[in-house]
PDB file of N, CA and C in Angstrom:
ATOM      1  N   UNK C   1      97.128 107.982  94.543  1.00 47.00           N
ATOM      2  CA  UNK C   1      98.005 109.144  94.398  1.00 47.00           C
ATOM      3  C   UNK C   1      99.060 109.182  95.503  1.00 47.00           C
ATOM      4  N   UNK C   2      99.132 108.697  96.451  1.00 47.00           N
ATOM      5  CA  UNK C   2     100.171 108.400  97.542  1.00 47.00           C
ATOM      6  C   UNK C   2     101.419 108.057  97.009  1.00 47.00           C
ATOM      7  N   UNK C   3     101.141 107.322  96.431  1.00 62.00           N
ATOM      8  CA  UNK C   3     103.071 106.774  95.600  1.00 62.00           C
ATOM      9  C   UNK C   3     103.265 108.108  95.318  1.00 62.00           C
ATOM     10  N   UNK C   4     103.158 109.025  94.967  1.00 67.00           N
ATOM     11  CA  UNK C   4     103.382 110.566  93.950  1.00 67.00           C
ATOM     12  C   UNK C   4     104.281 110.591  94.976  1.00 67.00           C
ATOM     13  N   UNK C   5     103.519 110.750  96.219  1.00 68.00           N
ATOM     14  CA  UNK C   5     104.106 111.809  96.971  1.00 68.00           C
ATOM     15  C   UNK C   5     105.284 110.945  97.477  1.00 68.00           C
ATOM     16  N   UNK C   6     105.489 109.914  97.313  1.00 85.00           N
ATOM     17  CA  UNK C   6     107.070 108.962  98.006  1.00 85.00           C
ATOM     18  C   UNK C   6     108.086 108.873  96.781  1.00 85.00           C
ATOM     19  N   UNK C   7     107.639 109.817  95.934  1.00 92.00           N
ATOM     20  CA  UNK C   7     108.537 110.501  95.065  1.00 92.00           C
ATOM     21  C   UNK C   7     109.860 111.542  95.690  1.00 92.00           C
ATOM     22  N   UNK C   8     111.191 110.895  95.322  1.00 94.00           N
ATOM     23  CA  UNK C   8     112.028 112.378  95.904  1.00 94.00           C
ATOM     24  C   UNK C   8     112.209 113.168  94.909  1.00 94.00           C
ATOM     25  N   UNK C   9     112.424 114.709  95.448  1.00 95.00           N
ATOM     26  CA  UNK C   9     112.224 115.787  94.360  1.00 95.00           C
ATOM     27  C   UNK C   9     112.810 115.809  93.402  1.00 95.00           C
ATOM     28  N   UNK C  10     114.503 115.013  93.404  1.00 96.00           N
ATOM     29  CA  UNK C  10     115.218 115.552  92.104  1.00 96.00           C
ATOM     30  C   UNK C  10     114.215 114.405  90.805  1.00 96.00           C
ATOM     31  N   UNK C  11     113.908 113.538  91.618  1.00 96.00           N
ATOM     32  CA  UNK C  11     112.986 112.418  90.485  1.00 96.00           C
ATOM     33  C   UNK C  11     111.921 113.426  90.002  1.00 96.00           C
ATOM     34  N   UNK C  12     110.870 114.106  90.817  1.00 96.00           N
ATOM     35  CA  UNK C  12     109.948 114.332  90.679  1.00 96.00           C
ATOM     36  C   UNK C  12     109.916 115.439  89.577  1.00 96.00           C
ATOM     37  N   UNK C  13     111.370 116.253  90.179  1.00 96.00           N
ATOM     38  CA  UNK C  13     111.766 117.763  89.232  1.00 96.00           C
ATOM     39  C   UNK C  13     112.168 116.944  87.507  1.00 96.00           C
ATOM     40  N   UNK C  14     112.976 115.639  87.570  1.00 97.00           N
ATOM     41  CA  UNK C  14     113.508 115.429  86.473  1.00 97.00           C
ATOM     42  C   UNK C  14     112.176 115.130  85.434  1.00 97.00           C
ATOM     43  N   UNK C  15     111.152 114.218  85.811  1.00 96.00           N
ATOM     44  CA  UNK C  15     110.123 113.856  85.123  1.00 96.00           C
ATOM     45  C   UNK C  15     109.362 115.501  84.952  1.00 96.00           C
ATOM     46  N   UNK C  16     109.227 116.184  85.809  1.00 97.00           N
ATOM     47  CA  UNK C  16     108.212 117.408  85.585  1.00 97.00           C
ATOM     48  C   UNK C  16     109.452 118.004  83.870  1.00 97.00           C
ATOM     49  N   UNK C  17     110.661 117.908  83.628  1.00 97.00           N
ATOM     50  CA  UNK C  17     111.180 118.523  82.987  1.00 97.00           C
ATOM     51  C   UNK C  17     111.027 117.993  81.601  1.00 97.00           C
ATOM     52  N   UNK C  18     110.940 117.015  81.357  1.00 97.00           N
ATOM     53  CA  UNK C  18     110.653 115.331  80.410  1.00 97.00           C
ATOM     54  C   UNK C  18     109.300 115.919  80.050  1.00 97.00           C
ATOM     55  N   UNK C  19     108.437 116.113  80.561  1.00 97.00           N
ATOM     56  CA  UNK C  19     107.323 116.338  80.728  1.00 97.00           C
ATOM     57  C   UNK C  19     106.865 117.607  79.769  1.00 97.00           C
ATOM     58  N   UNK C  20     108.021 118.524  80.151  1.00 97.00           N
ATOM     59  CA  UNK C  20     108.042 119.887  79.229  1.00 97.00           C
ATOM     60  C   UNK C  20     107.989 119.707  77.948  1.00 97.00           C
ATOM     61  N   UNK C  21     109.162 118.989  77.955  1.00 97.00           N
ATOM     62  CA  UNK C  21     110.165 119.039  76.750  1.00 97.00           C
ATOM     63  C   UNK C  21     108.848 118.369  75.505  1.00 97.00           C
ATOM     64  N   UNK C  22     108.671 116.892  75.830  1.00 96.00           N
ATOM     65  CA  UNK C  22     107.579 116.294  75.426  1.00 96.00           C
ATOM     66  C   UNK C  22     106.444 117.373  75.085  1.00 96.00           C
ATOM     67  N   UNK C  23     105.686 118.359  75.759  1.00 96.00           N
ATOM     68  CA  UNK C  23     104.721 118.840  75.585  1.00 96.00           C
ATOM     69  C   UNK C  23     105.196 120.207  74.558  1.00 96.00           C
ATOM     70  N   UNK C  24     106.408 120.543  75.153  1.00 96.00           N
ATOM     71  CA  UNK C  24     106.583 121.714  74.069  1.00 96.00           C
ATOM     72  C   UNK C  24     106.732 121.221  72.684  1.00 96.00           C
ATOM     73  N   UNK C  25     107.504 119.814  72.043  1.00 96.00           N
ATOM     74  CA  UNK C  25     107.624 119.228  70.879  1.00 96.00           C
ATOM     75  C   UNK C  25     105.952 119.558  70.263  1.00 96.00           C
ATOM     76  N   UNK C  26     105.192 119.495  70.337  1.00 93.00           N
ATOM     77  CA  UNK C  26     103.834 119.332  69.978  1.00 93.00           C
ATOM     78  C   UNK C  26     103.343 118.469  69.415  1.00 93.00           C
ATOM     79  N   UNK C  27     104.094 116.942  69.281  1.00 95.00           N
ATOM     80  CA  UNK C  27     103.903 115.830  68.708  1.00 95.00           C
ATOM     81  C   UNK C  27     103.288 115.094  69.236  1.00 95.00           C
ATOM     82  N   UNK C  28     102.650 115.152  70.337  1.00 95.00           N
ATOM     83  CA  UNK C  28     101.682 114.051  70.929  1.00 95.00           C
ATOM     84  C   UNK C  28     100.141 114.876  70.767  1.00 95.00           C
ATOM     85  N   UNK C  29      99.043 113.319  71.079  1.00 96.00           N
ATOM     86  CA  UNK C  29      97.612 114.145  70.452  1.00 96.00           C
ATOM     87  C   UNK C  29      97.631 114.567  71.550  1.00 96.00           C
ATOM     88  N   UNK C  30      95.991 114.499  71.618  1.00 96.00           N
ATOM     89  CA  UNK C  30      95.594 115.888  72.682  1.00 96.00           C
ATOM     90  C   UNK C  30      95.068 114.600  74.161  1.00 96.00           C
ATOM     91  N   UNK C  31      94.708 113.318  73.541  1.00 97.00           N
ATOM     92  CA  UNK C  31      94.425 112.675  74.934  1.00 97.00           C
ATOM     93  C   UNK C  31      96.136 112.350  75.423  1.00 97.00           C
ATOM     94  N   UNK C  32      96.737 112.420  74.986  1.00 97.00           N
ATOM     95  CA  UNK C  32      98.123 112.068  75.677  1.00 97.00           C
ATOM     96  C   UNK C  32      98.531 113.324  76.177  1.00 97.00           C
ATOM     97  N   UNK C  33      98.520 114.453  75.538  1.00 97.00           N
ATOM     98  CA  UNK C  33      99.157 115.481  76.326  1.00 97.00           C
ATOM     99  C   UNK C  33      98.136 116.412  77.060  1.00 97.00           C
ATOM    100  N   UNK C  34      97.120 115.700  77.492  1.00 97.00           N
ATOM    101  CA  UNK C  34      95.998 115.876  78.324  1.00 97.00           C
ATOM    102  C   UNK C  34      96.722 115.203  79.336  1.00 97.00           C
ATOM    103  N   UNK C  35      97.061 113.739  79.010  1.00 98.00           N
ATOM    104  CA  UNK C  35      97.411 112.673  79.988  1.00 98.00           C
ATOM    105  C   UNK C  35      98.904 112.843  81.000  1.00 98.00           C
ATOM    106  N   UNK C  36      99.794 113.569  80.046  1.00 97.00           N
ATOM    107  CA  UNK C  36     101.386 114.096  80.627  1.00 97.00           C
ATOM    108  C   UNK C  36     101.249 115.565  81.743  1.00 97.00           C
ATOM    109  N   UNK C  37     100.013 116.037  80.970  1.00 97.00           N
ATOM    110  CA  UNK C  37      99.610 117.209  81.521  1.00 97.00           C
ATOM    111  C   UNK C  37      99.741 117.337  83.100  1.00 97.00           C
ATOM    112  N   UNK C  38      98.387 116.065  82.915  1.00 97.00           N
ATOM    113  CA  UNK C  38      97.989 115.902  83.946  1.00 97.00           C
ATOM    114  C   UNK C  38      98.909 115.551  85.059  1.00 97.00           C
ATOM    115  N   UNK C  39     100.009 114.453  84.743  1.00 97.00           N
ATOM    116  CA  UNK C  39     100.968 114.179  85.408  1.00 97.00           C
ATOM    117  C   UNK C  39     101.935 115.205  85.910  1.00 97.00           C
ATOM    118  N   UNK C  40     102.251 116.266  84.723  1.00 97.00           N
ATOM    119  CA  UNK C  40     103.005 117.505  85.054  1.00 97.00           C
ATOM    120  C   UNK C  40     102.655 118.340  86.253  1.00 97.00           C
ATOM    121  N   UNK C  41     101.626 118.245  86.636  1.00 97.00           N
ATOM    122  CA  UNK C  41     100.420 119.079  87.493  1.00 97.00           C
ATOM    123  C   UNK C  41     101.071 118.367  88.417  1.00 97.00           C
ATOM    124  N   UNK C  42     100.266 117.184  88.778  1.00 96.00           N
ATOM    125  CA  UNK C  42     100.975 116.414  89.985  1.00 96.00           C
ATOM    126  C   UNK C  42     102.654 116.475  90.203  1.00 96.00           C
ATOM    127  N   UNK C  43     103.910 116.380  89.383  1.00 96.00           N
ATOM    128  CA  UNK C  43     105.088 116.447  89.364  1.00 96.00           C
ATOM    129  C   UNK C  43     105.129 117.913  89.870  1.00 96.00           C
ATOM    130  N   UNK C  44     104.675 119.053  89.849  1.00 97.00           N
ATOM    131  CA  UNK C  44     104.824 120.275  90.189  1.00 97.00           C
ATOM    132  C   UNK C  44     104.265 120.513  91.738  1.00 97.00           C
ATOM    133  N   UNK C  45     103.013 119.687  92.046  1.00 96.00           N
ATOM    134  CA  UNK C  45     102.694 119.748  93.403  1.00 96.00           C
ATOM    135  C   UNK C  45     103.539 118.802  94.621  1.00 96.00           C
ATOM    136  N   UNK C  46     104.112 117.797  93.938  1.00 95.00           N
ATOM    137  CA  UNK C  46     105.485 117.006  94.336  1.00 95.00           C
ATOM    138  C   UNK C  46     106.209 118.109  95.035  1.00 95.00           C
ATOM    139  N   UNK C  47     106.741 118.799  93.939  1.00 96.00           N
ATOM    140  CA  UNK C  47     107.831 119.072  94.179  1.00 96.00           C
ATOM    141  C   UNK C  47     107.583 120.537  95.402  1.00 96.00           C
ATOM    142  N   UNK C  48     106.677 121.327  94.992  1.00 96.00           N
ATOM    143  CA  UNK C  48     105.973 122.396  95.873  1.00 96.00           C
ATOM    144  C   UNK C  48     105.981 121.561  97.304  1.00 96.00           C
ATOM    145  N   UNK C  49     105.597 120.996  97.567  1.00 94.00           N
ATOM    146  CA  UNK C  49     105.642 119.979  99.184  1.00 94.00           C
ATOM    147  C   UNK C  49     106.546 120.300  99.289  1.00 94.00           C
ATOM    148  N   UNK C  50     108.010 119.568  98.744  1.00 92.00           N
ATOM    149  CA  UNK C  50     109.085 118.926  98.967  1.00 92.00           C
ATOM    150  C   UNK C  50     109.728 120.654  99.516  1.00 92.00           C
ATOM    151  N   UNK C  51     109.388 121.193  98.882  1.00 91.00           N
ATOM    152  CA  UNK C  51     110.399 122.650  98.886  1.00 91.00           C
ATOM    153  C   UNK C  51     109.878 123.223 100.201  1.00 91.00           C
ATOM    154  N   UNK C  52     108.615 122.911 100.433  1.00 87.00           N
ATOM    155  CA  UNK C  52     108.004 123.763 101.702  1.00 87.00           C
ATOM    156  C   UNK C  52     108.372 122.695 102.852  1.00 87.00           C
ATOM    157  N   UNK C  53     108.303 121.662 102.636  1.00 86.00           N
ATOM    158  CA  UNK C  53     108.820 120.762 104.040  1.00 86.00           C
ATOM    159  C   UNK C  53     110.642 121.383 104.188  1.00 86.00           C
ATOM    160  N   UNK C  54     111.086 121.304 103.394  1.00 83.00           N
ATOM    161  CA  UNK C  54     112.785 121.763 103.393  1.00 83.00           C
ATOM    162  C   UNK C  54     112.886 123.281 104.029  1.00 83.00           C
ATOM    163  N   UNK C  55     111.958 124.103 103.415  1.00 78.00           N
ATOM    164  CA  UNK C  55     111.914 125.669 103.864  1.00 78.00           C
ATOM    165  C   UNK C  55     111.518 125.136 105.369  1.00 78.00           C
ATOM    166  N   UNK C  56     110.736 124.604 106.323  1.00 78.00           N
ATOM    167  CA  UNK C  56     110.056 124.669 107.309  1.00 78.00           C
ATOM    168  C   UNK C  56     111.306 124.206 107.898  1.00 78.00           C
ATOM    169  N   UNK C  57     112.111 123.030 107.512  1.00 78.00           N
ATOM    170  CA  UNK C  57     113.088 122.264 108.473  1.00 78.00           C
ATOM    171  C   UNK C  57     114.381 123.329 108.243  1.00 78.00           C
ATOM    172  N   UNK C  58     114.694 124.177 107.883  1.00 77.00           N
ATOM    173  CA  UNK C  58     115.835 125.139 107.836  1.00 77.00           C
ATOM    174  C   UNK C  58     115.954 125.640 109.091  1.00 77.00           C
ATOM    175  N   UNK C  59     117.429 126.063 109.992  1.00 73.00           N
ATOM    176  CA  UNK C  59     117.274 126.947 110.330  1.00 73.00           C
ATOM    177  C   UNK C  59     118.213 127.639 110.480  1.00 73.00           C
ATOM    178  N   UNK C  60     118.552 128.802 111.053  1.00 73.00           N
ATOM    179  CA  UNK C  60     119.903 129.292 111.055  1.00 73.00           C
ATOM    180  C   UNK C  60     120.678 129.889 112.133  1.00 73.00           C
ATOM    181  N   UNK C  61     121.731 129.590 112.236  1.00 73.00           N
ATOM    182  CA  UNK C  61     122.706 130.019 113.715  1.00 73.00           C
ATOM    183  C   UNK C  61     122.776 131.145 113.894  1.00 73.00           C
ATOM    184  N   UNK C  62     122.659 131.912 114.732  1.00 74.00           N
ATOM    185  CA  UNK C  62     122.729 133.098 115.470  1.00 74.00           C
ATOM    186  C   UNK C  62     123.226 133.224 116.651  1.00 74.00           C
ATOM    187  N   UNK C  63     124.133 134.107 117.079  1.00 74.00           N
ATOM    188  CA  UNK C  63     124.397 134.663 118.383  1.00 74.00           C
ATOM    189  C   UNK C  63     123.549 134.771 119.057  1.00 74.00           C
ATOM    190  N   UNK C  64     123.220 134.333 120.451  1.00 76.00           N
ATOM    191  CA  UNK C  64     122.336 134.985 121.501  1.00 76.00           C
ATOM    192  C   UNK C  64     123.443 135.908 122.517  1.00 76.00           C
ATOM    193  N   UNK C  65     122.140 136.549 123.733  1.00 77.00           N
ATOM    194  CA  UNK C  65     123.019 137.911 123.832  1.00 77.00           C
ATOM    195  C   UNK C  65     124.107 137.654 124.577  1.00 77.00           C
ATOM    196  N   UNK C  66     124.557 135.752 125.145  1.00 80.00           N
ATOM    197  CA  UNK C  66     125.572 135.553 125.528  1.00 80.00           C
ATOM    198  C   UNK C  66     127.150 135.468 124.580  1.00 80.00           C
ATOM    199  N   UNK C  67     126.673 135.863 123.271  1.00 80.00           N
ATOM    200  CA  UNK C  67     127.834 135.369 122.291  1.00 80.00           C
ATOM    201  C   UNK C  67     127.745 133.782 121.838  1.00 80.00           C
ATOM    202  N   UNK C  68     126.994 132.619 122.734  1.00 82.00           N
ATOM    203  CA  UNK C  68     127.131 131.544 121.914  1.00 82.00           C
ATOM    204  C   UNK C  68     126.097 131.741 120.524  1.00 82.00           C
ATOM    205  N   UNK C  69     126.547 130.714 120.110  1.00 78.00           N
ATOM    206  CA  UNK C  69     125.519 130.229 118.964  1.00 78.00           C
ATOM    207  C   UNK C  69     124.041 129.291 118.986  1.00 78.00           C
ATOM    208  N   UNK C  70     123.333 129.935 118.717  1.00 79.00           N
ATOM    209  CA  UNK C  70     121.901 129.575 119.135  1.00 79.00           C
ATOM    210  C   UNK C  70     121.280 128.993 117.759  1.00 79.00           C
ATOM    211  N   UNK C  71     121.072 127.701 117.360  1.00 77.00           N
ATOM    212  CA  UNK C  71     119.915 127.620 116.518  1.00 77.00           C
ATOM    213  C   UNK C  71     118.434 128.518 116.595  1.00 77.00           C
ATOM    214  N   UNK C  72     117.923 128.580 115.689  1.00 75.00           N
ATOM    215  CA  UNK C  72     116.282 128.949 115.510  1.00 75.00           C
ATOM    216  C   UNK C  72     115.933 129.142 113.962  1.00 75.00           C
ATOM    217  N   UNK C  73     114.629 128.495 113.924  1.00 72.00           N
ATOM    218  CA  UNK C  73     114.139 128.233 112.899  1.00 72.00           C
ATOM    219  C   UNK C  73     114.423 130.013 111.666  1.00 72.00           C
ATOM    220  N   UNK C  74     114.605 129.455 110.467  1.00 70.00           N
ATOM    221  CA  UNK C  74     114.526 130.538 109.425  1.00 70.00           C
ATOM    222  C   UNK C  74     113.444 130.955 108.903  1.00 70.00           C
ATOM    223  N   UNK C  75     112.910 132.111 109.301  1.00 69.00           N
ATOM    224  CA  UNK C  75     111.478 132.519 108.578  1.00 69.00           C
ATOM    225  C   UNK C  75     110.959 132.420 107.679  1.00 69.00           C
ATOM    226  N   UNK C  76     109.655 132.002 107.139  1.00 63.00           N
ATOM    227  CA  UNK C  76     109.772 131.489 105.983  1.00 63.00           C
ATOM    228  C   UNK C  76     108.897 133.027 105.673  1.00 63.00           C
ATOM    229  N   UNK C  77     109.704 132.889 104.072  1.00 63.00           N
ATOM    230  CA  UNK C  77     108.755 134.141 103.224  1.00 63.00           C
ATOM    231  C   UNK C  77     107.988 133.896 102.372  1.00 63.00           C
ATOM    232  N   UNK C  78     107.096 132.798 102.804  1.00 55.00           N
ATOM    233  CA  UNK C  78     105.742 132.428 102.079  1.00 55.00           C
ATOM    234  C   UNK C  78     105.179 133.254 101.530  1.00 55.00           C
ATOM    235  N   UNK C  79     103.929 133.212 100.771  1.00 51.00           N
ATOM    236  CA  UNK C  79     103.043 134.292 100.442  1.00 51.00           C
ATOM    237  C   UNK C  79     101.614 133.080 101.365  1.00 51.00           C
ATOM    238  N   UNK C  80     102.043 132.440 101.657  1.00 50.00           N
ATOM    239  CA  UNK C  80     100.356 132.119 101.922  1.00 50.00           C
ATOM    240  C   UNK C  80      99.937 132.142 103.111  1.00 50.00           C
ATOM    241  N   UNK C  81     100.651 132.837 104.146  1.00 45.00           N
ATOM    242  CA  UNK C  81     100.295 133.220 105.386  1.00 45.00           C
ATOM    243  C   UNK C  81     100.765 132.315 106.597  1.00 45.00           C
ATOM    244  N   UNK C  82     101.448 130.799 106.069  1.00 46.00           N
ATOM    245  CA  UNK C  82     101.660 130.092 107.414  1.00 46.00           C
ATOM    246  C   UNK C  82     102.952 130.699 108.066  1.00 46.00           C
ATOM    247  N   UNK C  83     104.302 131.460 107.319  1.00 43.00           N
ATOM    248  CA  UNK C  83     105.351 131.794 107.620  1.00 43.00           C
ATOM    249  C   UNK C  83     105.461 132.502 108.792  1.00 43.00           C
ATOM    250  N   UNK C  84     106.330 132.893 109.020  1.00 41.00           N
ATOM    251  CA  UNK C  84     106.364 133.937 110.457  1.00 41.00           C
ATOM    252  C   UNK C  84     106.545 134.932 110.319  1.00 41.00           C
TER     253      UNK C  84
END
């Protein structure tokens, strides 16, 4: 499962979408769209990484109280408690 993750997102987002489309048609049996399923799952946890590593590396410029411009990280508004 390692290759998954050396997936980049717009790949990972394009196949999770392929993936839909395919499953919404309703033309495949049930071990294949067991089998895309399954892949869809993984293409969605791809991409969930990808978005939370990007949210973590953000950050945004601000004034400090000298007037320059100060980097610092952008808070993240997680729901799962690691944010700030």
């Amino acid at each position: 499962m390692a290759e998954k993750k050396d997936i980049k997102f717009e790949k990972a987002m394009e196949r999770l979408e392929k993936i839909v489309q395919e499953l919404e048609k309703g033309e495949l049996d049930i071990d294949k769209s067991l089998q895309i399923f399954e892949e869809g799952i993984q293409m969605s946890r791809v991409c969930s990484e990808k978005l939370k590593e990007a949210e973590q590396k953000i950050e945004k410029l601000t004034k400090n109280g000298k007037g320059d411009l100060a980097a610092e990280l952008f808070p993240s508004g997680g729901t799962d408690g690691q944010g700030e």
